[in-house]
């Protein structure tokens, strides 16, 4: 489905916290989109047609150009494939799927159908990330330390799906750190991991990860969902020319302790600007590197049982 002029008529699937906090406000404020419909079994959004399912929305909204999928990753594949086969462009909330293979199928389906598929990584659009990537380019990196620690009770209250197989547990926020790291650093790979899994859950609540690259650079990452008080989202990169620190999820950048001037925060606006550009150019953007690192950690990581977790 080609969209060259006018706004992109978009429908949103899954009216949960991330949709209300980020997607709906950004779509409503963007000149590139017309909010056309939503589909959700639980939530509703006033001012547009509301459907119970994506199938009902696709059948009822023949003028729909694109859909944004905000459901849990375990059920996203079937929805994305249905939208692609119906000729709609697809925006995938992160992570793009529960497995690498299913996302690969979606890539081929989108190519065959001639529609855009966008695997979004919102943390890459934090204001400090691109300046950090540019500053690090060509510099010799000595070591990297990543700390991504937050309170799951605050950010994911009563979300049972996130603890189930495919929900990824602490890798749901941790993949944000990996999305930044894979954007600003040379390619790297996992050498070891320890995953802490509550005795009453299927997914980890914490992870200690060890990576390196072709040059043998030590890259350490600690993800933890048990932090209370101030949250920690930091990436420290020690180079031969000084220490670069991305903090607060990439919204603050310092080099050798000196704060760098940055643009205002606009992660999801950046995502939707990118999606609009992809739709109008007839191209896709599906980078699987962050998900590959999660898959490697889950495959290779040593699991240890910790005390039960309760919401």
PDB file of C-alpha atoms in Angstrom:
ATOM      1  CA  UNK A   1       0.000   0.000   0.000  1.00  0.00           C
ATOM      2  CA  UNK A   2       1.603   3.242  -1.157  1.00  0.00           C
ATOM      3  CA  UNK A   3       1.262   6.475   0.809  1.00  0.00           C
ATOM      4  CA  UNK A   4       2.821   9.430  -0.983  1.00  0.00           C
ATOM      5  CA  UNK A   5       0.633  12.399  -0.126  1.00  0.00           C
ATOM      6  CA  UNK A   6      -1.491  13.356   2.853  1.00  0.00           C
ATOM      7  CA  UNK A   7      -1.393  11.798   6.274  1.00  0.00           C
ATOM      8  CA  UNK A   8      -0.917   8.135   7.106  1.00  0.00           C
ATOM      9  CA  UNK A   9      -4.162   6.675   8.437  1.00  0.00           C
ATOM     10  CA  UNK A  10      -3.032   4.547  11.352  1.00  0.00           C
ATOM     11  CA  UNK A  11      -4.704   2.143  13.748  1.00  0.00           C
ATOM     12  CA  UNK A  12      -3.302   1.068  17.080  1.00  0.00           C
ATOM     13  CA  UNK A  13      -3.608  -2.417  18.581  1.00  0.00           C
ATOM     14  CA  UNK A  14      -3.358  -2.799  22.361  1.00  0.00           C
ATOM     15  CA  UNK A  15      -4.428   0.163  24.503  1.00  0.00           C
ATOM     16  CA  UNK A  16      -2.208  -0.388  27.522  1.00  0.00           C
ATOM     17  CA  UNK A  17       0.255   1.730  29.479  1.00  0.00           C
ATOM     18  CA  UNK A  18       2.824   2.233  26.708  1.00  0.00           C
ATOM     19  CA  UNK A  19       0.117   3.078  24.178  1.00  0.00           C
ATOM     20  CA  UNK A  20      -1.469   5.692  26.443  1.00  0.00           C
ATOM     21  CA  UNK A  21       1.822   7.141  27.692  1.00  0.00           C
ATOM     22  CA  UNK A  22       3.629   7.354  24.365  1.00  0.00           C
ATOM     23  CA  UNK A  23       1.967   6.175  21.151  1.00  0.00           C
ATOM     24  CA  UNK A  24      -1.411   7.886  21.298  1.00  0.00           C
ATOM     25  CA  UNK A  25      -0.099  11.333  22.326  1.00  0.00           C
ATOM     26  CA  UNK A  26       2.631  11.296  19.676  1.00  0.00           C
ATOM     27  CA  UNK A  27       0.313  10.105  16.901  1.00  0.00           C
ATOM     28  CA  UNK A  28      -2.222  12.758  17.879  1.00  0.00           C
ATOM     29  CA  UNK A  29       0.383  15.532  17.749  1.00  0.00           C
ATOM     30  CA  UNK A  30       2.109  14.449  14.522  1.00  0.00           C
ATOM     31  CA  UNK A  31       1.254  16.060  11.169  1.00  0.00           C
ATOM     32  CA  UNK A  32       2.185  12.774   9.455  1.00  0.00           C
ATOM     33  CA  UNK A  33      -0.691  10.713  10.880  1.00  0.00           C
ATOM     34  CA  UNK A  34      -4.443  10.546  11.234  1.00  0.00           C
ATOM     35  CA  UNK A  35      -5.506   8.442  14.215  1.00  0.00           C
ATOM     36  CA  UNK A  36      -8.130   6.231  12.590  1.00  0.00           C
ATOM     37  CA  UNK A  37      -9.057   3.373  14.949  1.00  0.00           C
ATOM     38  CA  UNK A  38      -7.934   1.252  17.890  1.00  0.00           C
ATOM     39  CA  UNK A  39      -8.334  -2.422  18.706  1.00  0.00           C
ATOM     40  CA  UNK A  40      -8.101  -3.657  22.297  1.00  0.00           C
ATOM     41  CA  UNK A  41      -9.803  -6.257  24.459  1.00  0.00           C
ATOM     42  CA  UNK A  42      -9.460  -4.084  27.561  1.00  0.00           C
ATOM     43  CA  UNK A  43      -8.771  -0.420  26.882  1.00  0.00           C
ATOM     44  CA  UNK A  44     -10.645   2.153  24.814  1.00  0.00           C
ATOM     45  CA  UNK A  45      -9.745   5.450  23.166  1.00  0.00           C
ATOM     46  CA  UNK A  46     -12.300   8.172  22.653  1.00  0.00           C
ATOM     47  CA  UNK A  47     -12.857   9.914  19.352  1.00  0.00           C
ATOM     48  CA  UNK A  48     -12.207   7.015  16.946  1.00  0.00           C
ATOM     49  CA  UNK A  49     -13.871   3.657  16.233  1.00  0.00           C
ATOM     50  CA  UNK A  50     -12.962   1.018  18.835  1.00  0.00           C
ATOM     51  CA  UNK A  51     -12.755  -2.662  17.953  1.00  0.00           C
ATOM     52  CA  UNK A  52     -12.177  -5.769  20.062  1.00  0.00           C
ATOM     53  CA  UNK A  53      -9.672  -7.364  17.683  1.00  0.00           C
ATOM     54  CA  UNK A  54      -7.296  -6.492  14.888  1.00  0.00           C
ATOM     55  CA  UNK A  55      -9.330  -8.667  12.505  1.00  0.00           C
ATOM     56  CA  UNK A  56     -12.426  -6.593  13.241  1.00  0.00           C
ATOM     57  CA  UNK A  57     -10.471  -3.367  12.749  1.00  0.00           C
ATOM     58  CA  UNK A  58      -9.030  -4.510   9.413  1.00  0.00           C
ATOM     59  CA  UNK A  59     -12.486  -5.538   8.224  1.00  0.00           C
ATOM     60  CA  UNK A  60     -14.150  -2.342   9.442  1.00  0.00           C
ATOM     61  CA  UNK A  61     -11.519   0.186   8.340  1.00  0.00           C
ATOM     62  CA  UNK A  62     -10.877  -0.317   4.657  1.00  0.00           C
ATOM     63  CA  UNK A  63      -9.024   3.014   4.447  1.00  0.00           C
ATOM     64  CA  UNK A  64      -6.399   2.046   7.021  1.00  0.00           C
ATOM     65  CA  UNK A  65      -2.793   2.518   5.806  1.00  0.00           C
ATOM     66  CA  UNK A  66      -0.814   1.256   8.797  1.00  0.00           C
ATOM     67  CA  UNK A  67      -1.040  -0.328  12.218  1.00  0.00           C
ATOM     68  CA  UNK A  68       1.064   0.057  15.365  1.00  0.00           C
ATOM     69  CA  UNK A  69       1.207  -3.109  17.466  1.00  0.00           C
ATOM     70  CA  UNK A  70       1.546  -2.627  21.222  1.00  0.00           C
ATOM     71  CA  UNK A  71       0.468  -6.044  22.548  1.00  0.00           C
ATOM     72  CA  UNK A  72       2.793  -8.402  24.448  1.00  0.00           C
ATOM     73  CA  UNK A  73       5.453  -9.946  22.184  1.00  0.00           C
ATOM     74  CA  UNK A  74       4.063 -13.473  22.598  1.00  0.00           C
ATOM     75  CA  UNK A  75       0.998 -12.605  20.496  1.00  0.00           C
ATOM     76  CA  UNK A  76       2.477 -10.034  18.150  1.00  0.00           C
ATOM     77  CA  UNK A  77       3.511 -12.370  15.327  1.00  0.00           C
ATOM     78  CA  UNK A  78       0.011 -13.409  14.269  1.00  0.00           C
ATOM     79  CA  UNK A  79      -1.217  -9.824  14.423  1.00  0.00           C
ATOM     80  CA  UNK A  80       1.700  -8.499  12.394  1.00  0.00           C
ATOM     81  CA  UNK A  81       1.351 -11.219   9.778  1.00  0.00           C
ATOM     82  CA  UNK A  82      -2.403 -10.583   9.428  1.00  0.00           C
ATOM     83  CA  UNK A  83      -1.787  -6.845   8.968  1.00  0.00           C
ATOM     84  CA  UNK A  84       0.978  -7.442   6.421  1.00  0.00           C
ATOM     85  CA  UNK A  85      -1.147  -9.895   4.440  1.00  0.00           C
ATOM     86  CA  UNK A  86      -3.928  -7.288   4.446  1.00  0.00           C
ATOM     87  CA  UNK A  87      -1.511  -4.828   2.829  1.00  0.00           C
ATOM     88  CA  UNK A  88      -0.939  -2.594   5.869  1.00  0.00           C
ATOM     89  CA  UNK A  89       2.367  -1.125   6.974  1.00  0.00           C
ATOM     90  CA  UNK A  90       3.397  -2.346  10.429  1.00  0.00           C
ATOM     91  CA  UNK A  91       5.065  -0.607  13.367  1.00  0.00           C
ATOM     92  CA  UNK A  92       6.300  -3.109  15.993  1.00  0.00           C
ATOM     93  CA  UNK A  93       6.742  -1.961  19.585  1.00  0.00           C
ATOM     94  CA  UNK A  94       9.926  -3.379  21.116  1.00  0.00           C
ATOM     95  CA  UNK A  95      10.865  -6.171  21.314  1.00  0.00           C
ATOM     96  CA  UNK A  96       9.747  -6.973  17.757  1.00  0.00           C
ATOM     97  CA  UNK A  97       8.765 -10.532  18.656  1.00  0.00           C
ATOM     98  CA  UNK A  98       9.148 -13.425  21.048  1.00  0.00           C
ATOM     99  CA  UNK A  99      11.633 -15.250  18.785  1.00  0.00           C
ATOM    100  CA  UNK A 100      14.118 -14.343  16.073  1.00  0.00           C
ATOM    101  CA  UNK A 101      12.643 -16.794  13.572  1.00  0.00           C
ATOM    102  CA  UNK A 102       9.168 -15.299  13.693  1.00  0.00           C
ATOM    103  CA  UNK A 103      10.502 -11.811  13.010  1.00  0.00           C
ATOM    104  CA  UNK A 104      12.433 -13.226  10.068  1.00  0.00           C
ATOM    105  CA  UNK A 105       9.178 -14.570   8.637  1.00  0.00           C
ATOM    106  CA  UNK A 106       7.587 -11.133   9.033  1.00  0.00           C
ATOM    107  CA  UNK A 107      10.494  -9.511   7.174  1.00  0.00           C
ATOM    108  CA  UNK A 108      10.008 -11.837   4.213  1.00  0.00           C
ATOM    109  CA  UNK A 109       6.228 -11.408   4.295  1.00  0.00           C
ATOM    110  CA  UNK A 110       6.533  -7.614   4.254  1.00  0.00           C
ATOM    111  CA  UNK A 111       8.988  -7.764   1.383  1.00  0.00           C
ATOM    112  CA  UNK A 112       6.712 -10.055  -0.627  1.00  0.00           C
ATOM    113  CA  UNK A 113       3.623  -7.900   0.043  1.00  0.00           C
ATOM    114  CA  UNK A 114       5.452  -4.623  -0.635  1.00  0.00           C
ATOM    115  CA  UNK A 115       4.714  -2.995   2.733  1.00  0.00           C
ATOM    116  CA  UNK A 116       6.883  -1.408   5.406  1.00  0.00           C
ATOM    117  CA  UNK A 117       7.913  -3.274   8.551  1.00  0.00           C
ATOM    118  CA  UNK A 118       9.546  -1.225  11.311  1.00  0.00           C
ATOM    119  CA  UNK A 119      11.085  -2.815  14.398  1.00  0.00           C
ATOM    120  CA  UNK A 120      11.222   0.153  16.750  1.00  0.00           C
ATOM    121  CA  UNK A 121      13.951   0.679  19.366  1.00  0.00           C
ATOM    122  CA  UNK A 122      12.845   3.804  21.217  1.00  0.00           C
ATOM    123  CA  UNK A 123      15.957   4.202  23.383  1.00  0.00           C
ATOM    124  CA  UNK A 124      18.087   4.785  20.277  1.00  0.00           C
ATOM    125  CA  UNK A 125      16.153   8.013  19.834  1.00  0.00           C
ATOM    126  CA  UNK A 126      17.117   9.390  23.246  1.00  0.00           C
ATOM    127  CA  UNK A 127      18.899  12.720  22.657  1.00  0.00           C
ATOM    128  CA  UNK A 128      22.347  11.614  23.839  1.00  0.00           C
ATOM    129  CA  UNK A 129      22.603   8.424  21.789  1.00  0.00           C
ATOM    130  CA  UNK A 130      23.471   9.720  18.330  1.00  0.00           C
ATOM    131  CA  UNK A 131      26.005  12.275  19.670  1.00  0.00           C
ATOM    132  CA  UNK A 132      27.585   9.450  21.682  1.00  0.00           C
ATOM    133  CA  UNK A 133      27.818   7.253  18.587  1.00  0.00           C
ATOM    134  CA  UNK A 134      29.465  10.048  16.621  1.00  0.00           C
ATOM    135  CA  UNK A 135      31.974  10.828  19.391  1.00  0.00           C
ATOM    136  CA  UNK A 136      32.944   7.165  19.807  1.00  0.00           C
ATOM    137  CA  UNK A 137      33.362   6.550  16.088  1.00  0.00           C
ATOM    138  CA  UNK A 138      37.032   5.864  15.349  1.00  0.00           C
ATOM    139  CA  UNK A 139      38.120   6.018  18.985  1.00  0.00           C
ATOM    140  CA  UNK A 140      39.732   3.066  20.748  1.00  0.00           C
ATOM    141  CA  UNK A 141      37.458   1.735  23.476  1.00  0.00           C
ATOM    142  CA  UNK A 142      39.076   0.269  26.579  1.00  0.00           C
ATOM    143  CA  UNK A 143      36.022  -1.015  28.441  1.00  0.00           C
ATOM    144  CA  UNK A 144      32.259  -0.659  28.728  1.00  0.00           C
ATOM    145  CA  UNK A 145      30.037  -0.941  31.813  1.00  0.00           C
ATOM    146  CA  UNK A 146      26.245  -0.992  31.513  1.00  0.00           C
ATOM    147  CA  UNK A 147      23.923  -0.717  34.529  1.00  0.00           C
ATOM    148  CA  UNK A 148      20.166  -0.938  33.820  1.00  0.00           C
ATOM    149  CA  UNK A 149      18.380  -1.291  37.156  1.00  0.00           C
ATOM    150  CA  UNK A 150      14.800  -0.337  37.932  1.00  0.00           C
ATOM    151  CA  UNK A 151      11.723  -1.217  39.972  1.00  0.00           C
ATOM    152  CA  UNK A 152       9.488  -3.671  38.107  1.00  0.00           C
ATOM    153  CA  UNK A 153       6.585  -2.929  40.453  1.00  0.00           C
ATOM    154  CA  UNK A 154       6.568   0.669  39.240  1.00  0.00           C
ATOM    155  CA  UNK A 155       7.046   0.114  35.517  1.00  0.00           C
ATOM    156  CA  UNK A 156       5.155  -3.157  34.987  1.00  0.00           C
ATOM    157  CA  UNK A 157       2.496  -3.466  37.698  1.00  0.00           C
ATOM    158  CA  UNK A 158       0.427  -6.674  37.508  1.00  0.00           C
ATOM    159  CA  UNK A 159       1.670  -7.532  34.018  1.00  0.00           C
ATOM    160  CA  UNK A 160       1.769 -11.319  34.271  1.00  0.00           C
ATOM    161  CA  UNK A 161       2.740 -11.814  30.604  1.00  0.00           C
ATOM    162  CA  UNK A 162       6.159 -10.290  31.183  1.00  0.00           C
ATOM    163  CA  UNK A 163       7.124 -13.138  33.542  1.00  0.00           C
ATOM    164  CA  UNK A 164       5.969 -15.876  31.177  1.00  0.00           C
ATOM    165  CA  UNK A 165       7.933 -17.629  28.441  1.00  0.00           C
ATOM    166  CA  UNK A 166       8.536 -15.111  25.669  1.00  0.00           C
ATOM    167  CA  UNK A 167       7.905 -12.152  27.959  1.00  0.00           C
ATOM    168  CA  UNK A 168      11.670 -11.831  28.610  1.00  0.00           C
ATOM    169  CA  UNK A 169      11.525 -10.652  32.225  1.00  0.00           C
ATOM    170  CA  UNK A 170      14.298  -8.178  33.012  1.00  0.00           C
ATOM    171  CA  UNK A 171      15.351  -8.241  29.357  1.00  0.00           C
ATOM    172  CA  UNK A 172      12.226  -6.242  28.527  1.00  0.00           C
ATOM    173  CA  UNK A 173      13.951  -3.084  29.851  1.00  0.00           C
ATOM    174  CA  UNK A 174      17.441  -4.533  29.405  1.00  0.00           C
ATOM    175  CA  UNK A 175      16.956  -4.770  25.664  1.00  0.00           C
ATOM    176  CA  UNK A 176      16.748  -0.966  25.657  1.00  0.00           C
ATOM    177  CA  UNK A 177      20.337  -0.855  26.908  1.00  0.00           C
ATOM    178  CA  UNK A 178      21.334  -3.393  24.274  1.00  0.00           C
ATOM    179  CA  UNK A 179      19.601  -1.351  21.572  1.00  0.00           C
ATOM    180  CA  UNK A 180      21.774   1.627  22.513  1.00  0.00           C
ATOM    181  CA  UNK A 181      24.965  -0.419  22.886  1.00  0.00           C
ATOM    182  CA  UNK A 182      24.558  -2.089  19.492  1.00  0.00           C
ATOM    183  CA  UNK A 183      24.086   1.353  17.942  1.00  0.00           C
ATOM    184  CA  UNK A 184      27.059   3.159  19.478  1.00  0.00           C
ATOM    185  CA  UNK A 185      29.652   0.347  19.825  1.00  0.00           C
ATOM    186  CA  UNK A 186      31.451  -1.913  17.345  1.00  0.00           C
ATOM    187  CA  UNK A 187      29.862  -5.386  16.996  1.00  0.00           C
ATOM    188  CA  UNK A 188      30.210  -7.504  20.148  1.00  0.00           C
ATOM    189  CA  UNK A 189      29.186 -10.945  21.358  1.00  0.00           C
ATOM    190  CA  UNK A 190      28.272 -12.754  24.577  1.00  0.00           C
ATOM    191  CA  UNK A 191      30.899 -14.751  26.460  1.00  0.00           C
ATOM    192  CA  UNK A 192      28.936 -15.591  29.613  1.00  0.00           C
ATOM    193  CA  UNK A 193      25.806 -14.808  31.610  1.00  0.00           C
ATOM    194  CA  UNK A 194      24.134 -15.495  34.936  1.00  0.00           C
ATOM    195  CA  UNK A 195      20.337 -15.188  35.053  1.00  0.00           C
ATOM    196  CA  UNK A 196      18.470 -14.883  38.361  1.00  0.00           C
ATOM    197  CA  UNK A 197      14.981 -16.400  38.092  1.00  0.00           C
ATOM    198  CA  UNK A 198      12.402 -16.182  40.918  1.00  0.00           C
ATOM    199  CA  UNK A 199      11.243 -19.608  42.033  1.00  0.00           C
ATOM    200  CA  UNK A 200       7.664 -18.773  41.035  1.00  0.00           C
ATOM    201  CA  UNK A 201       8.420 -17.235  37.617  1.00  0.00           C
ATOM    202  CA  UNK A 202       9.649 -18.344  34.198  1.00  0.00           C
ATOM    203  CA  UNK A 203      11.644 -15.250  33.239  1.00  0.00           C
ATOM    204  CA  UNK A 204      14.666 -13.659  34.965  1.00  0.00           C
ATOM    205  CA  UNK A 205      14.435 -10.780  37.405  1.00  0.00           C
ATOM    206  CA  UNK A 206      18.155  -9.979  37.047  1.00  0.00           C
ATOM    207  CA  UNK A 207      21.048 -10.753  34.700  1.00  0.00           C
ATOM    208  CA  UNK A 208      24.829 -10.342  34.764  1.00  0.00           C
ATOM    209  CA  UNK A 209      26.178 -10.375  31.210  1.00  0.00           C
ATOM    210  CA  UNK A 210      29.707 -10.533  29.854  1.00  0.00           C
ATOM    211  CA  UNK A 211      30.526  -9.528  26.272  1.00  0.00           C
ATOM    212  CA  UNK A 212      33.574  -8.782  24.176  1.00  0.00           C
ATOM    213  CA  UNK A 213      34.356  -7.686  20.622  1.00  0.00           C
ATOM    214  CA  UNK A 214      36.925  -8.521  17.965  1.00  0.00           C
ATOM    215  CA  UNK A 215      39.492  -6.363  19.775  1.00  0.00           C
ATOM    216  CA  UNK A 216      38.920  -8.176  23.103  1.00  0.00           C
ATOM    217  CA  UNK A 217      37.248  -5.189  24.780  1.00  0.00           C
ATOM    218  CA  UNK A 218      35.562  -6.128  28.089  1.00  0.00           C
ATOM    219  CA  UNK A 219      31.866  -5.183  28.031  1.00  0.00           C
ATOM    220  CA  UNK A 220      29.908  -5.851  31.225  1.00  0.00           C
ATOM    221  CA  UNK A 221      26.178  -5.395  31.756  1.00  0.00           C
ATOM    222  CA  UNK A 222      24.045  -5.671  34.884  1.00  0.00           C
ATOM    223  CA  UNK A 223      20.252  -5.720  34.570  1.00  0.00           C
ATOM    224  CA  UNK A 224      18.120  -5.822  37.713  1.00  0.00           C
ATOM    225  CA  UNK A 225      14.421  -5.322  38.374  1.00  0.00           C
ATOM    226  CA  UNK A 226      14.712  -5.142  42.153  1.00  0.00           C
ATOM    227  CA  UNK A 227      16.006  -1.597  42.492  1.00  0.00           C
ATOM    228  CA  UNK A 228      13.943   0.847  44.533  1.00  0.00           C
ATOM    229  CA  UNK A 229      14.377   4.591  44.870  1.00  0.00           C
ATOM    230  CA  UNK A 230      16.227   6.360  42.025  1.00  0.00           C
ATOM    231  CA  UNK A 231      16.416   4.250  38.885  1.00  0.00           C
ATOM    232  CA  UNK A 232      19.671   3.548  37.052  1.00  0.00           C
ATOM    233  CA  UNK A 233      20.009   3.524  33.257  1.00  0.00           C
ATOM    234  CA  UNK A 234      23.712   4.173  32.578  1.00  0.00           C
ATOM    235  CA  UNK A 235      26.293   3.219  29.957  1.00  0.00           C
ATOM    236  CA  UNK A 236      29.943   4.081  30.707  1.00  0.00           C
ATOM    237  CA  UNK A 237      32.482   3.846  27.885  1.00  0.00           C
ATOM    238  CA  UNK A 238      36.157   4.283  28.782  1.00  0.00           C
ATOM    239  CA  UNK A 239      38.223   5.288  25.744  1.00  0.00           C
ATOM    240  CA  UNK A 240      41.812   6.333  25.089  1.00  0.00           C
ATOM    241  CA  UNK A 241      40.475   9.905  24.753  1.00  0.00           C
ATOM    242  CA  UNK A 242      38.335  10.020  27.892  1.00  0.00           C
ATOM    243  CA  UNK A 243      35.265   8.662  29.634  1.00  0.00           C
ATOM    244  CA  UNK A 244      31.872   8.911  27.939  1.00  0.00           C
ATOM    245  CA  UNK A 245      28.791   8.405  30.111  1.00  0.00           C
ATOM    246  CA  UNK A 246      25.245   8.073  28.837  1.00  0.00           C
ATOM    247  CA  UNK A 247      22.874   8.293  31.797  1.00  0.00           C
ATOM    248  CA  UNK A 248      19.137   8.464  32.445  1.00  0.00           C
ATOM    249  CA  UNK A 249      18.467   6.117  29.528  1.00  0.00           C
ATOM    250  CA  UNK A 250      20.470   8.192  27.065  1.00  0.00           C
ATOM    251  CA  UNK A 251      18.920  11.563  27.878  1.00  0.00           C
ATOM    252  CA  UNK A 252      22.117  12.891  29.518  1.00  0.00           C
ATOM    253  CA  UNK A 253      25.602  12.719  27.955  1.00  0.00           C
ATOM    254  CA  UNK A 254      28.851  13.668  29.652  1.00  0.00           C
ATOM    255  CA  UNK A 255      32.417  13.387  28.384  1.00  0.00           C
ATOM    256  CA  UNK A 256      35.094  13.431  31.079  1.00  0.00           C
ATOM    257  CA  UNK A 257      32.483  14.861  33.434  1.00  0.00           C
ATOM    258  CA  UNK A 258      31.507  17.694  31.104  1.00  0.00           C
ATOM    259  CA  UNK A 259      27.771  17.778  30.222  1.00  0.00           C
ATOM    260  CA  UNK A 260      27.108  17.931  26.474  1.00  0.00           C
ATOM    261  CA  UNK A 261      24.361  20.112  24.946  1.00  0.00           C
ATOM    262  CA  UNK A 262      21.488  17.965  23.667  1.00  0.00           C
ATOM    263  CA  UNK A 263      18.152  18.383  21.957  1.00  0.00           C
ATOM    264  CA  UNK A 264      14.966  17.956  24.039  1.00  0.00           C
ATOM    265  CA  UNK A 265      13.658  14.454  24.788  1.00  0.00           C
ATOM    266  CA  UNK A 266      11.512  13.104  21.914  1.00  0.00           C
ATOM    267  CA  UNK A 267      12.029   9.331  21.636  1.00  0.00           C
ATOM    268  CA  UNK A 268       8.622   8.312  20.314  1.00  0.00           C
ATOM    269  CA  UNK A 269       8.347  11.355  18.072  1.00  0.00           C
ATOM    270  CA  UNK A 270      11.615  10.172  16.533  1.00  0.00           C
ATOM    271  CA  UNK A 271      10.202   6.673  16.069  1.00  0.00           C
ATOM    272  CA  UNK A 272       7.060   7.897  14.350  1.00  0.00           C
ATOM    273  CA  UNK A 273       9.019  10.320  12.159  1.00  0.00           C
ATOM    274  CA  UNK A 274      11.175   7.370  11.091  1.00  0.00           C
ATOM    275  CA  UNK A 275       8.139   5.171  10.418  1.00  0.00           C
ATOM    276  CA  UNK A 276       6.531   7.859   8.262  1.00  0.00           C
ATOM    277  CA  UNK A 277       9.728   8.234   6.240  1.00  0.00           C
ATOM    278  CA  UNK A 278       9.947   4.463   5.744  1.00  0.00           C
ATOM    279  CA  UNK A 279       6.314   4.201   4.640  1.00  0.00           C
ATOM    280  CA  UNK A 280       6.702   7.012   2.117  1.00  0.00           C
ATOM    281  CA  UNK A 281       9.930   5.578   0.717  1.00  0.00           C
ATOM    282  CA  UNK A 282       8.563   2.032   0.538  1.00  0.00           C
ATOM    283  CA  UNK A 283      11.345   0.575   2.701  1.00  0.00           C
ATOM    284  CA  UNK A 284      11.637  -1.356   5.980  1.00  0.00           C
ATOM    285  CA  UNK A 285      13.919  -1.177   9.025  1.00  0.00           C
ATOM    286  CA  UNK A 286      14.289  -4.340  11.113  1.00  0.00           C
ATOM    287  CA  UNK A 287      17.490  -4.509  13.169  1.00  0.00           C
ATOM    288  CA  UNK A 288      17.561  -7.746  15.164  1.00  0.00           C
ATOM    289  CA  UNK A 289      20.895  -7.246  16.943  1.00  0.00           C
ATOM    290  CA  UNK A 290      19.433  -6.335  20.365  1.00  0.00           C
ATOM    291  CA  UNK A 291      17.130  -9.373  20.263  1.00  0.00           C
ATOM    292  CA  UNK A 292      20.018 -11.614  19.166  1.00  0.00           C
ATOM    293  CA  UNK A 293      21.929 -10.708  22.340  1.00  0.00           C
ATOM    294  CA  UNK A 294      18.890 -11.506  24.489  1.00  0.00           C
ATOM    295  CA  UNK A 295      18.449 -14.837  22.739  1.00  0.00           C
ATOM    296  CA  UNK A 296      22.136 -15.648  23.279  1.00  0.00           C
ATOM    297  CA  UNK A 297      21.869 -14.805  26.981  1.00  0.00           C
ATOM    298  CA  UNK A 298      18.768 -16.954  27.433  1.00  0.00           C
ATOM    299  CA  UNK A 299      20.421 -19.816  25.533  1.00  0.00           C
ATOM    300  CA  UNK A 300      23.872 -19.667  27.120  1.00  0.00           C
ATOM    301  CA  UNK A 301      23.179 -18.125  30.499  1.00  0.00           C
ATOM    302  CA  UNK A 302      23.561 -20.062  33.731  1.00  0.00           C
ATOM    303  CA  UNK A 303      20.270 -19.920  35.650  1.00  0.00           C
ATOM    304  CA  UNK A 304      20.088 -19.603  39.404  1.00  0.00           C
ATOM    305  CA  UNK A 305      16.899 -19.650  41.440  1.00  0.00           C
ATOM    306  CA  UNK A 306      16.149 -16.755  43.773  1.00  0.00           C
ATOM    307  CA  UNK A 307      13.288 -16.123  46.190  1.00  0.00           C
ATOM    308  CA  UNK A 308       9.743 -15.840  44.888  1.00  0.00           C
ATOM    309  CA  UNK A 309       8.551 -12.509  43.517  1.00  0.00           C
ATOM    310  CA  UNK A 310       5.168 -10.994  44.314  1.00  0.00           C
ATOM    311  CA  UNK A 311       3.630  -7.893  42.731  1.00  0.00           C
TER     312      UNK A 311
END
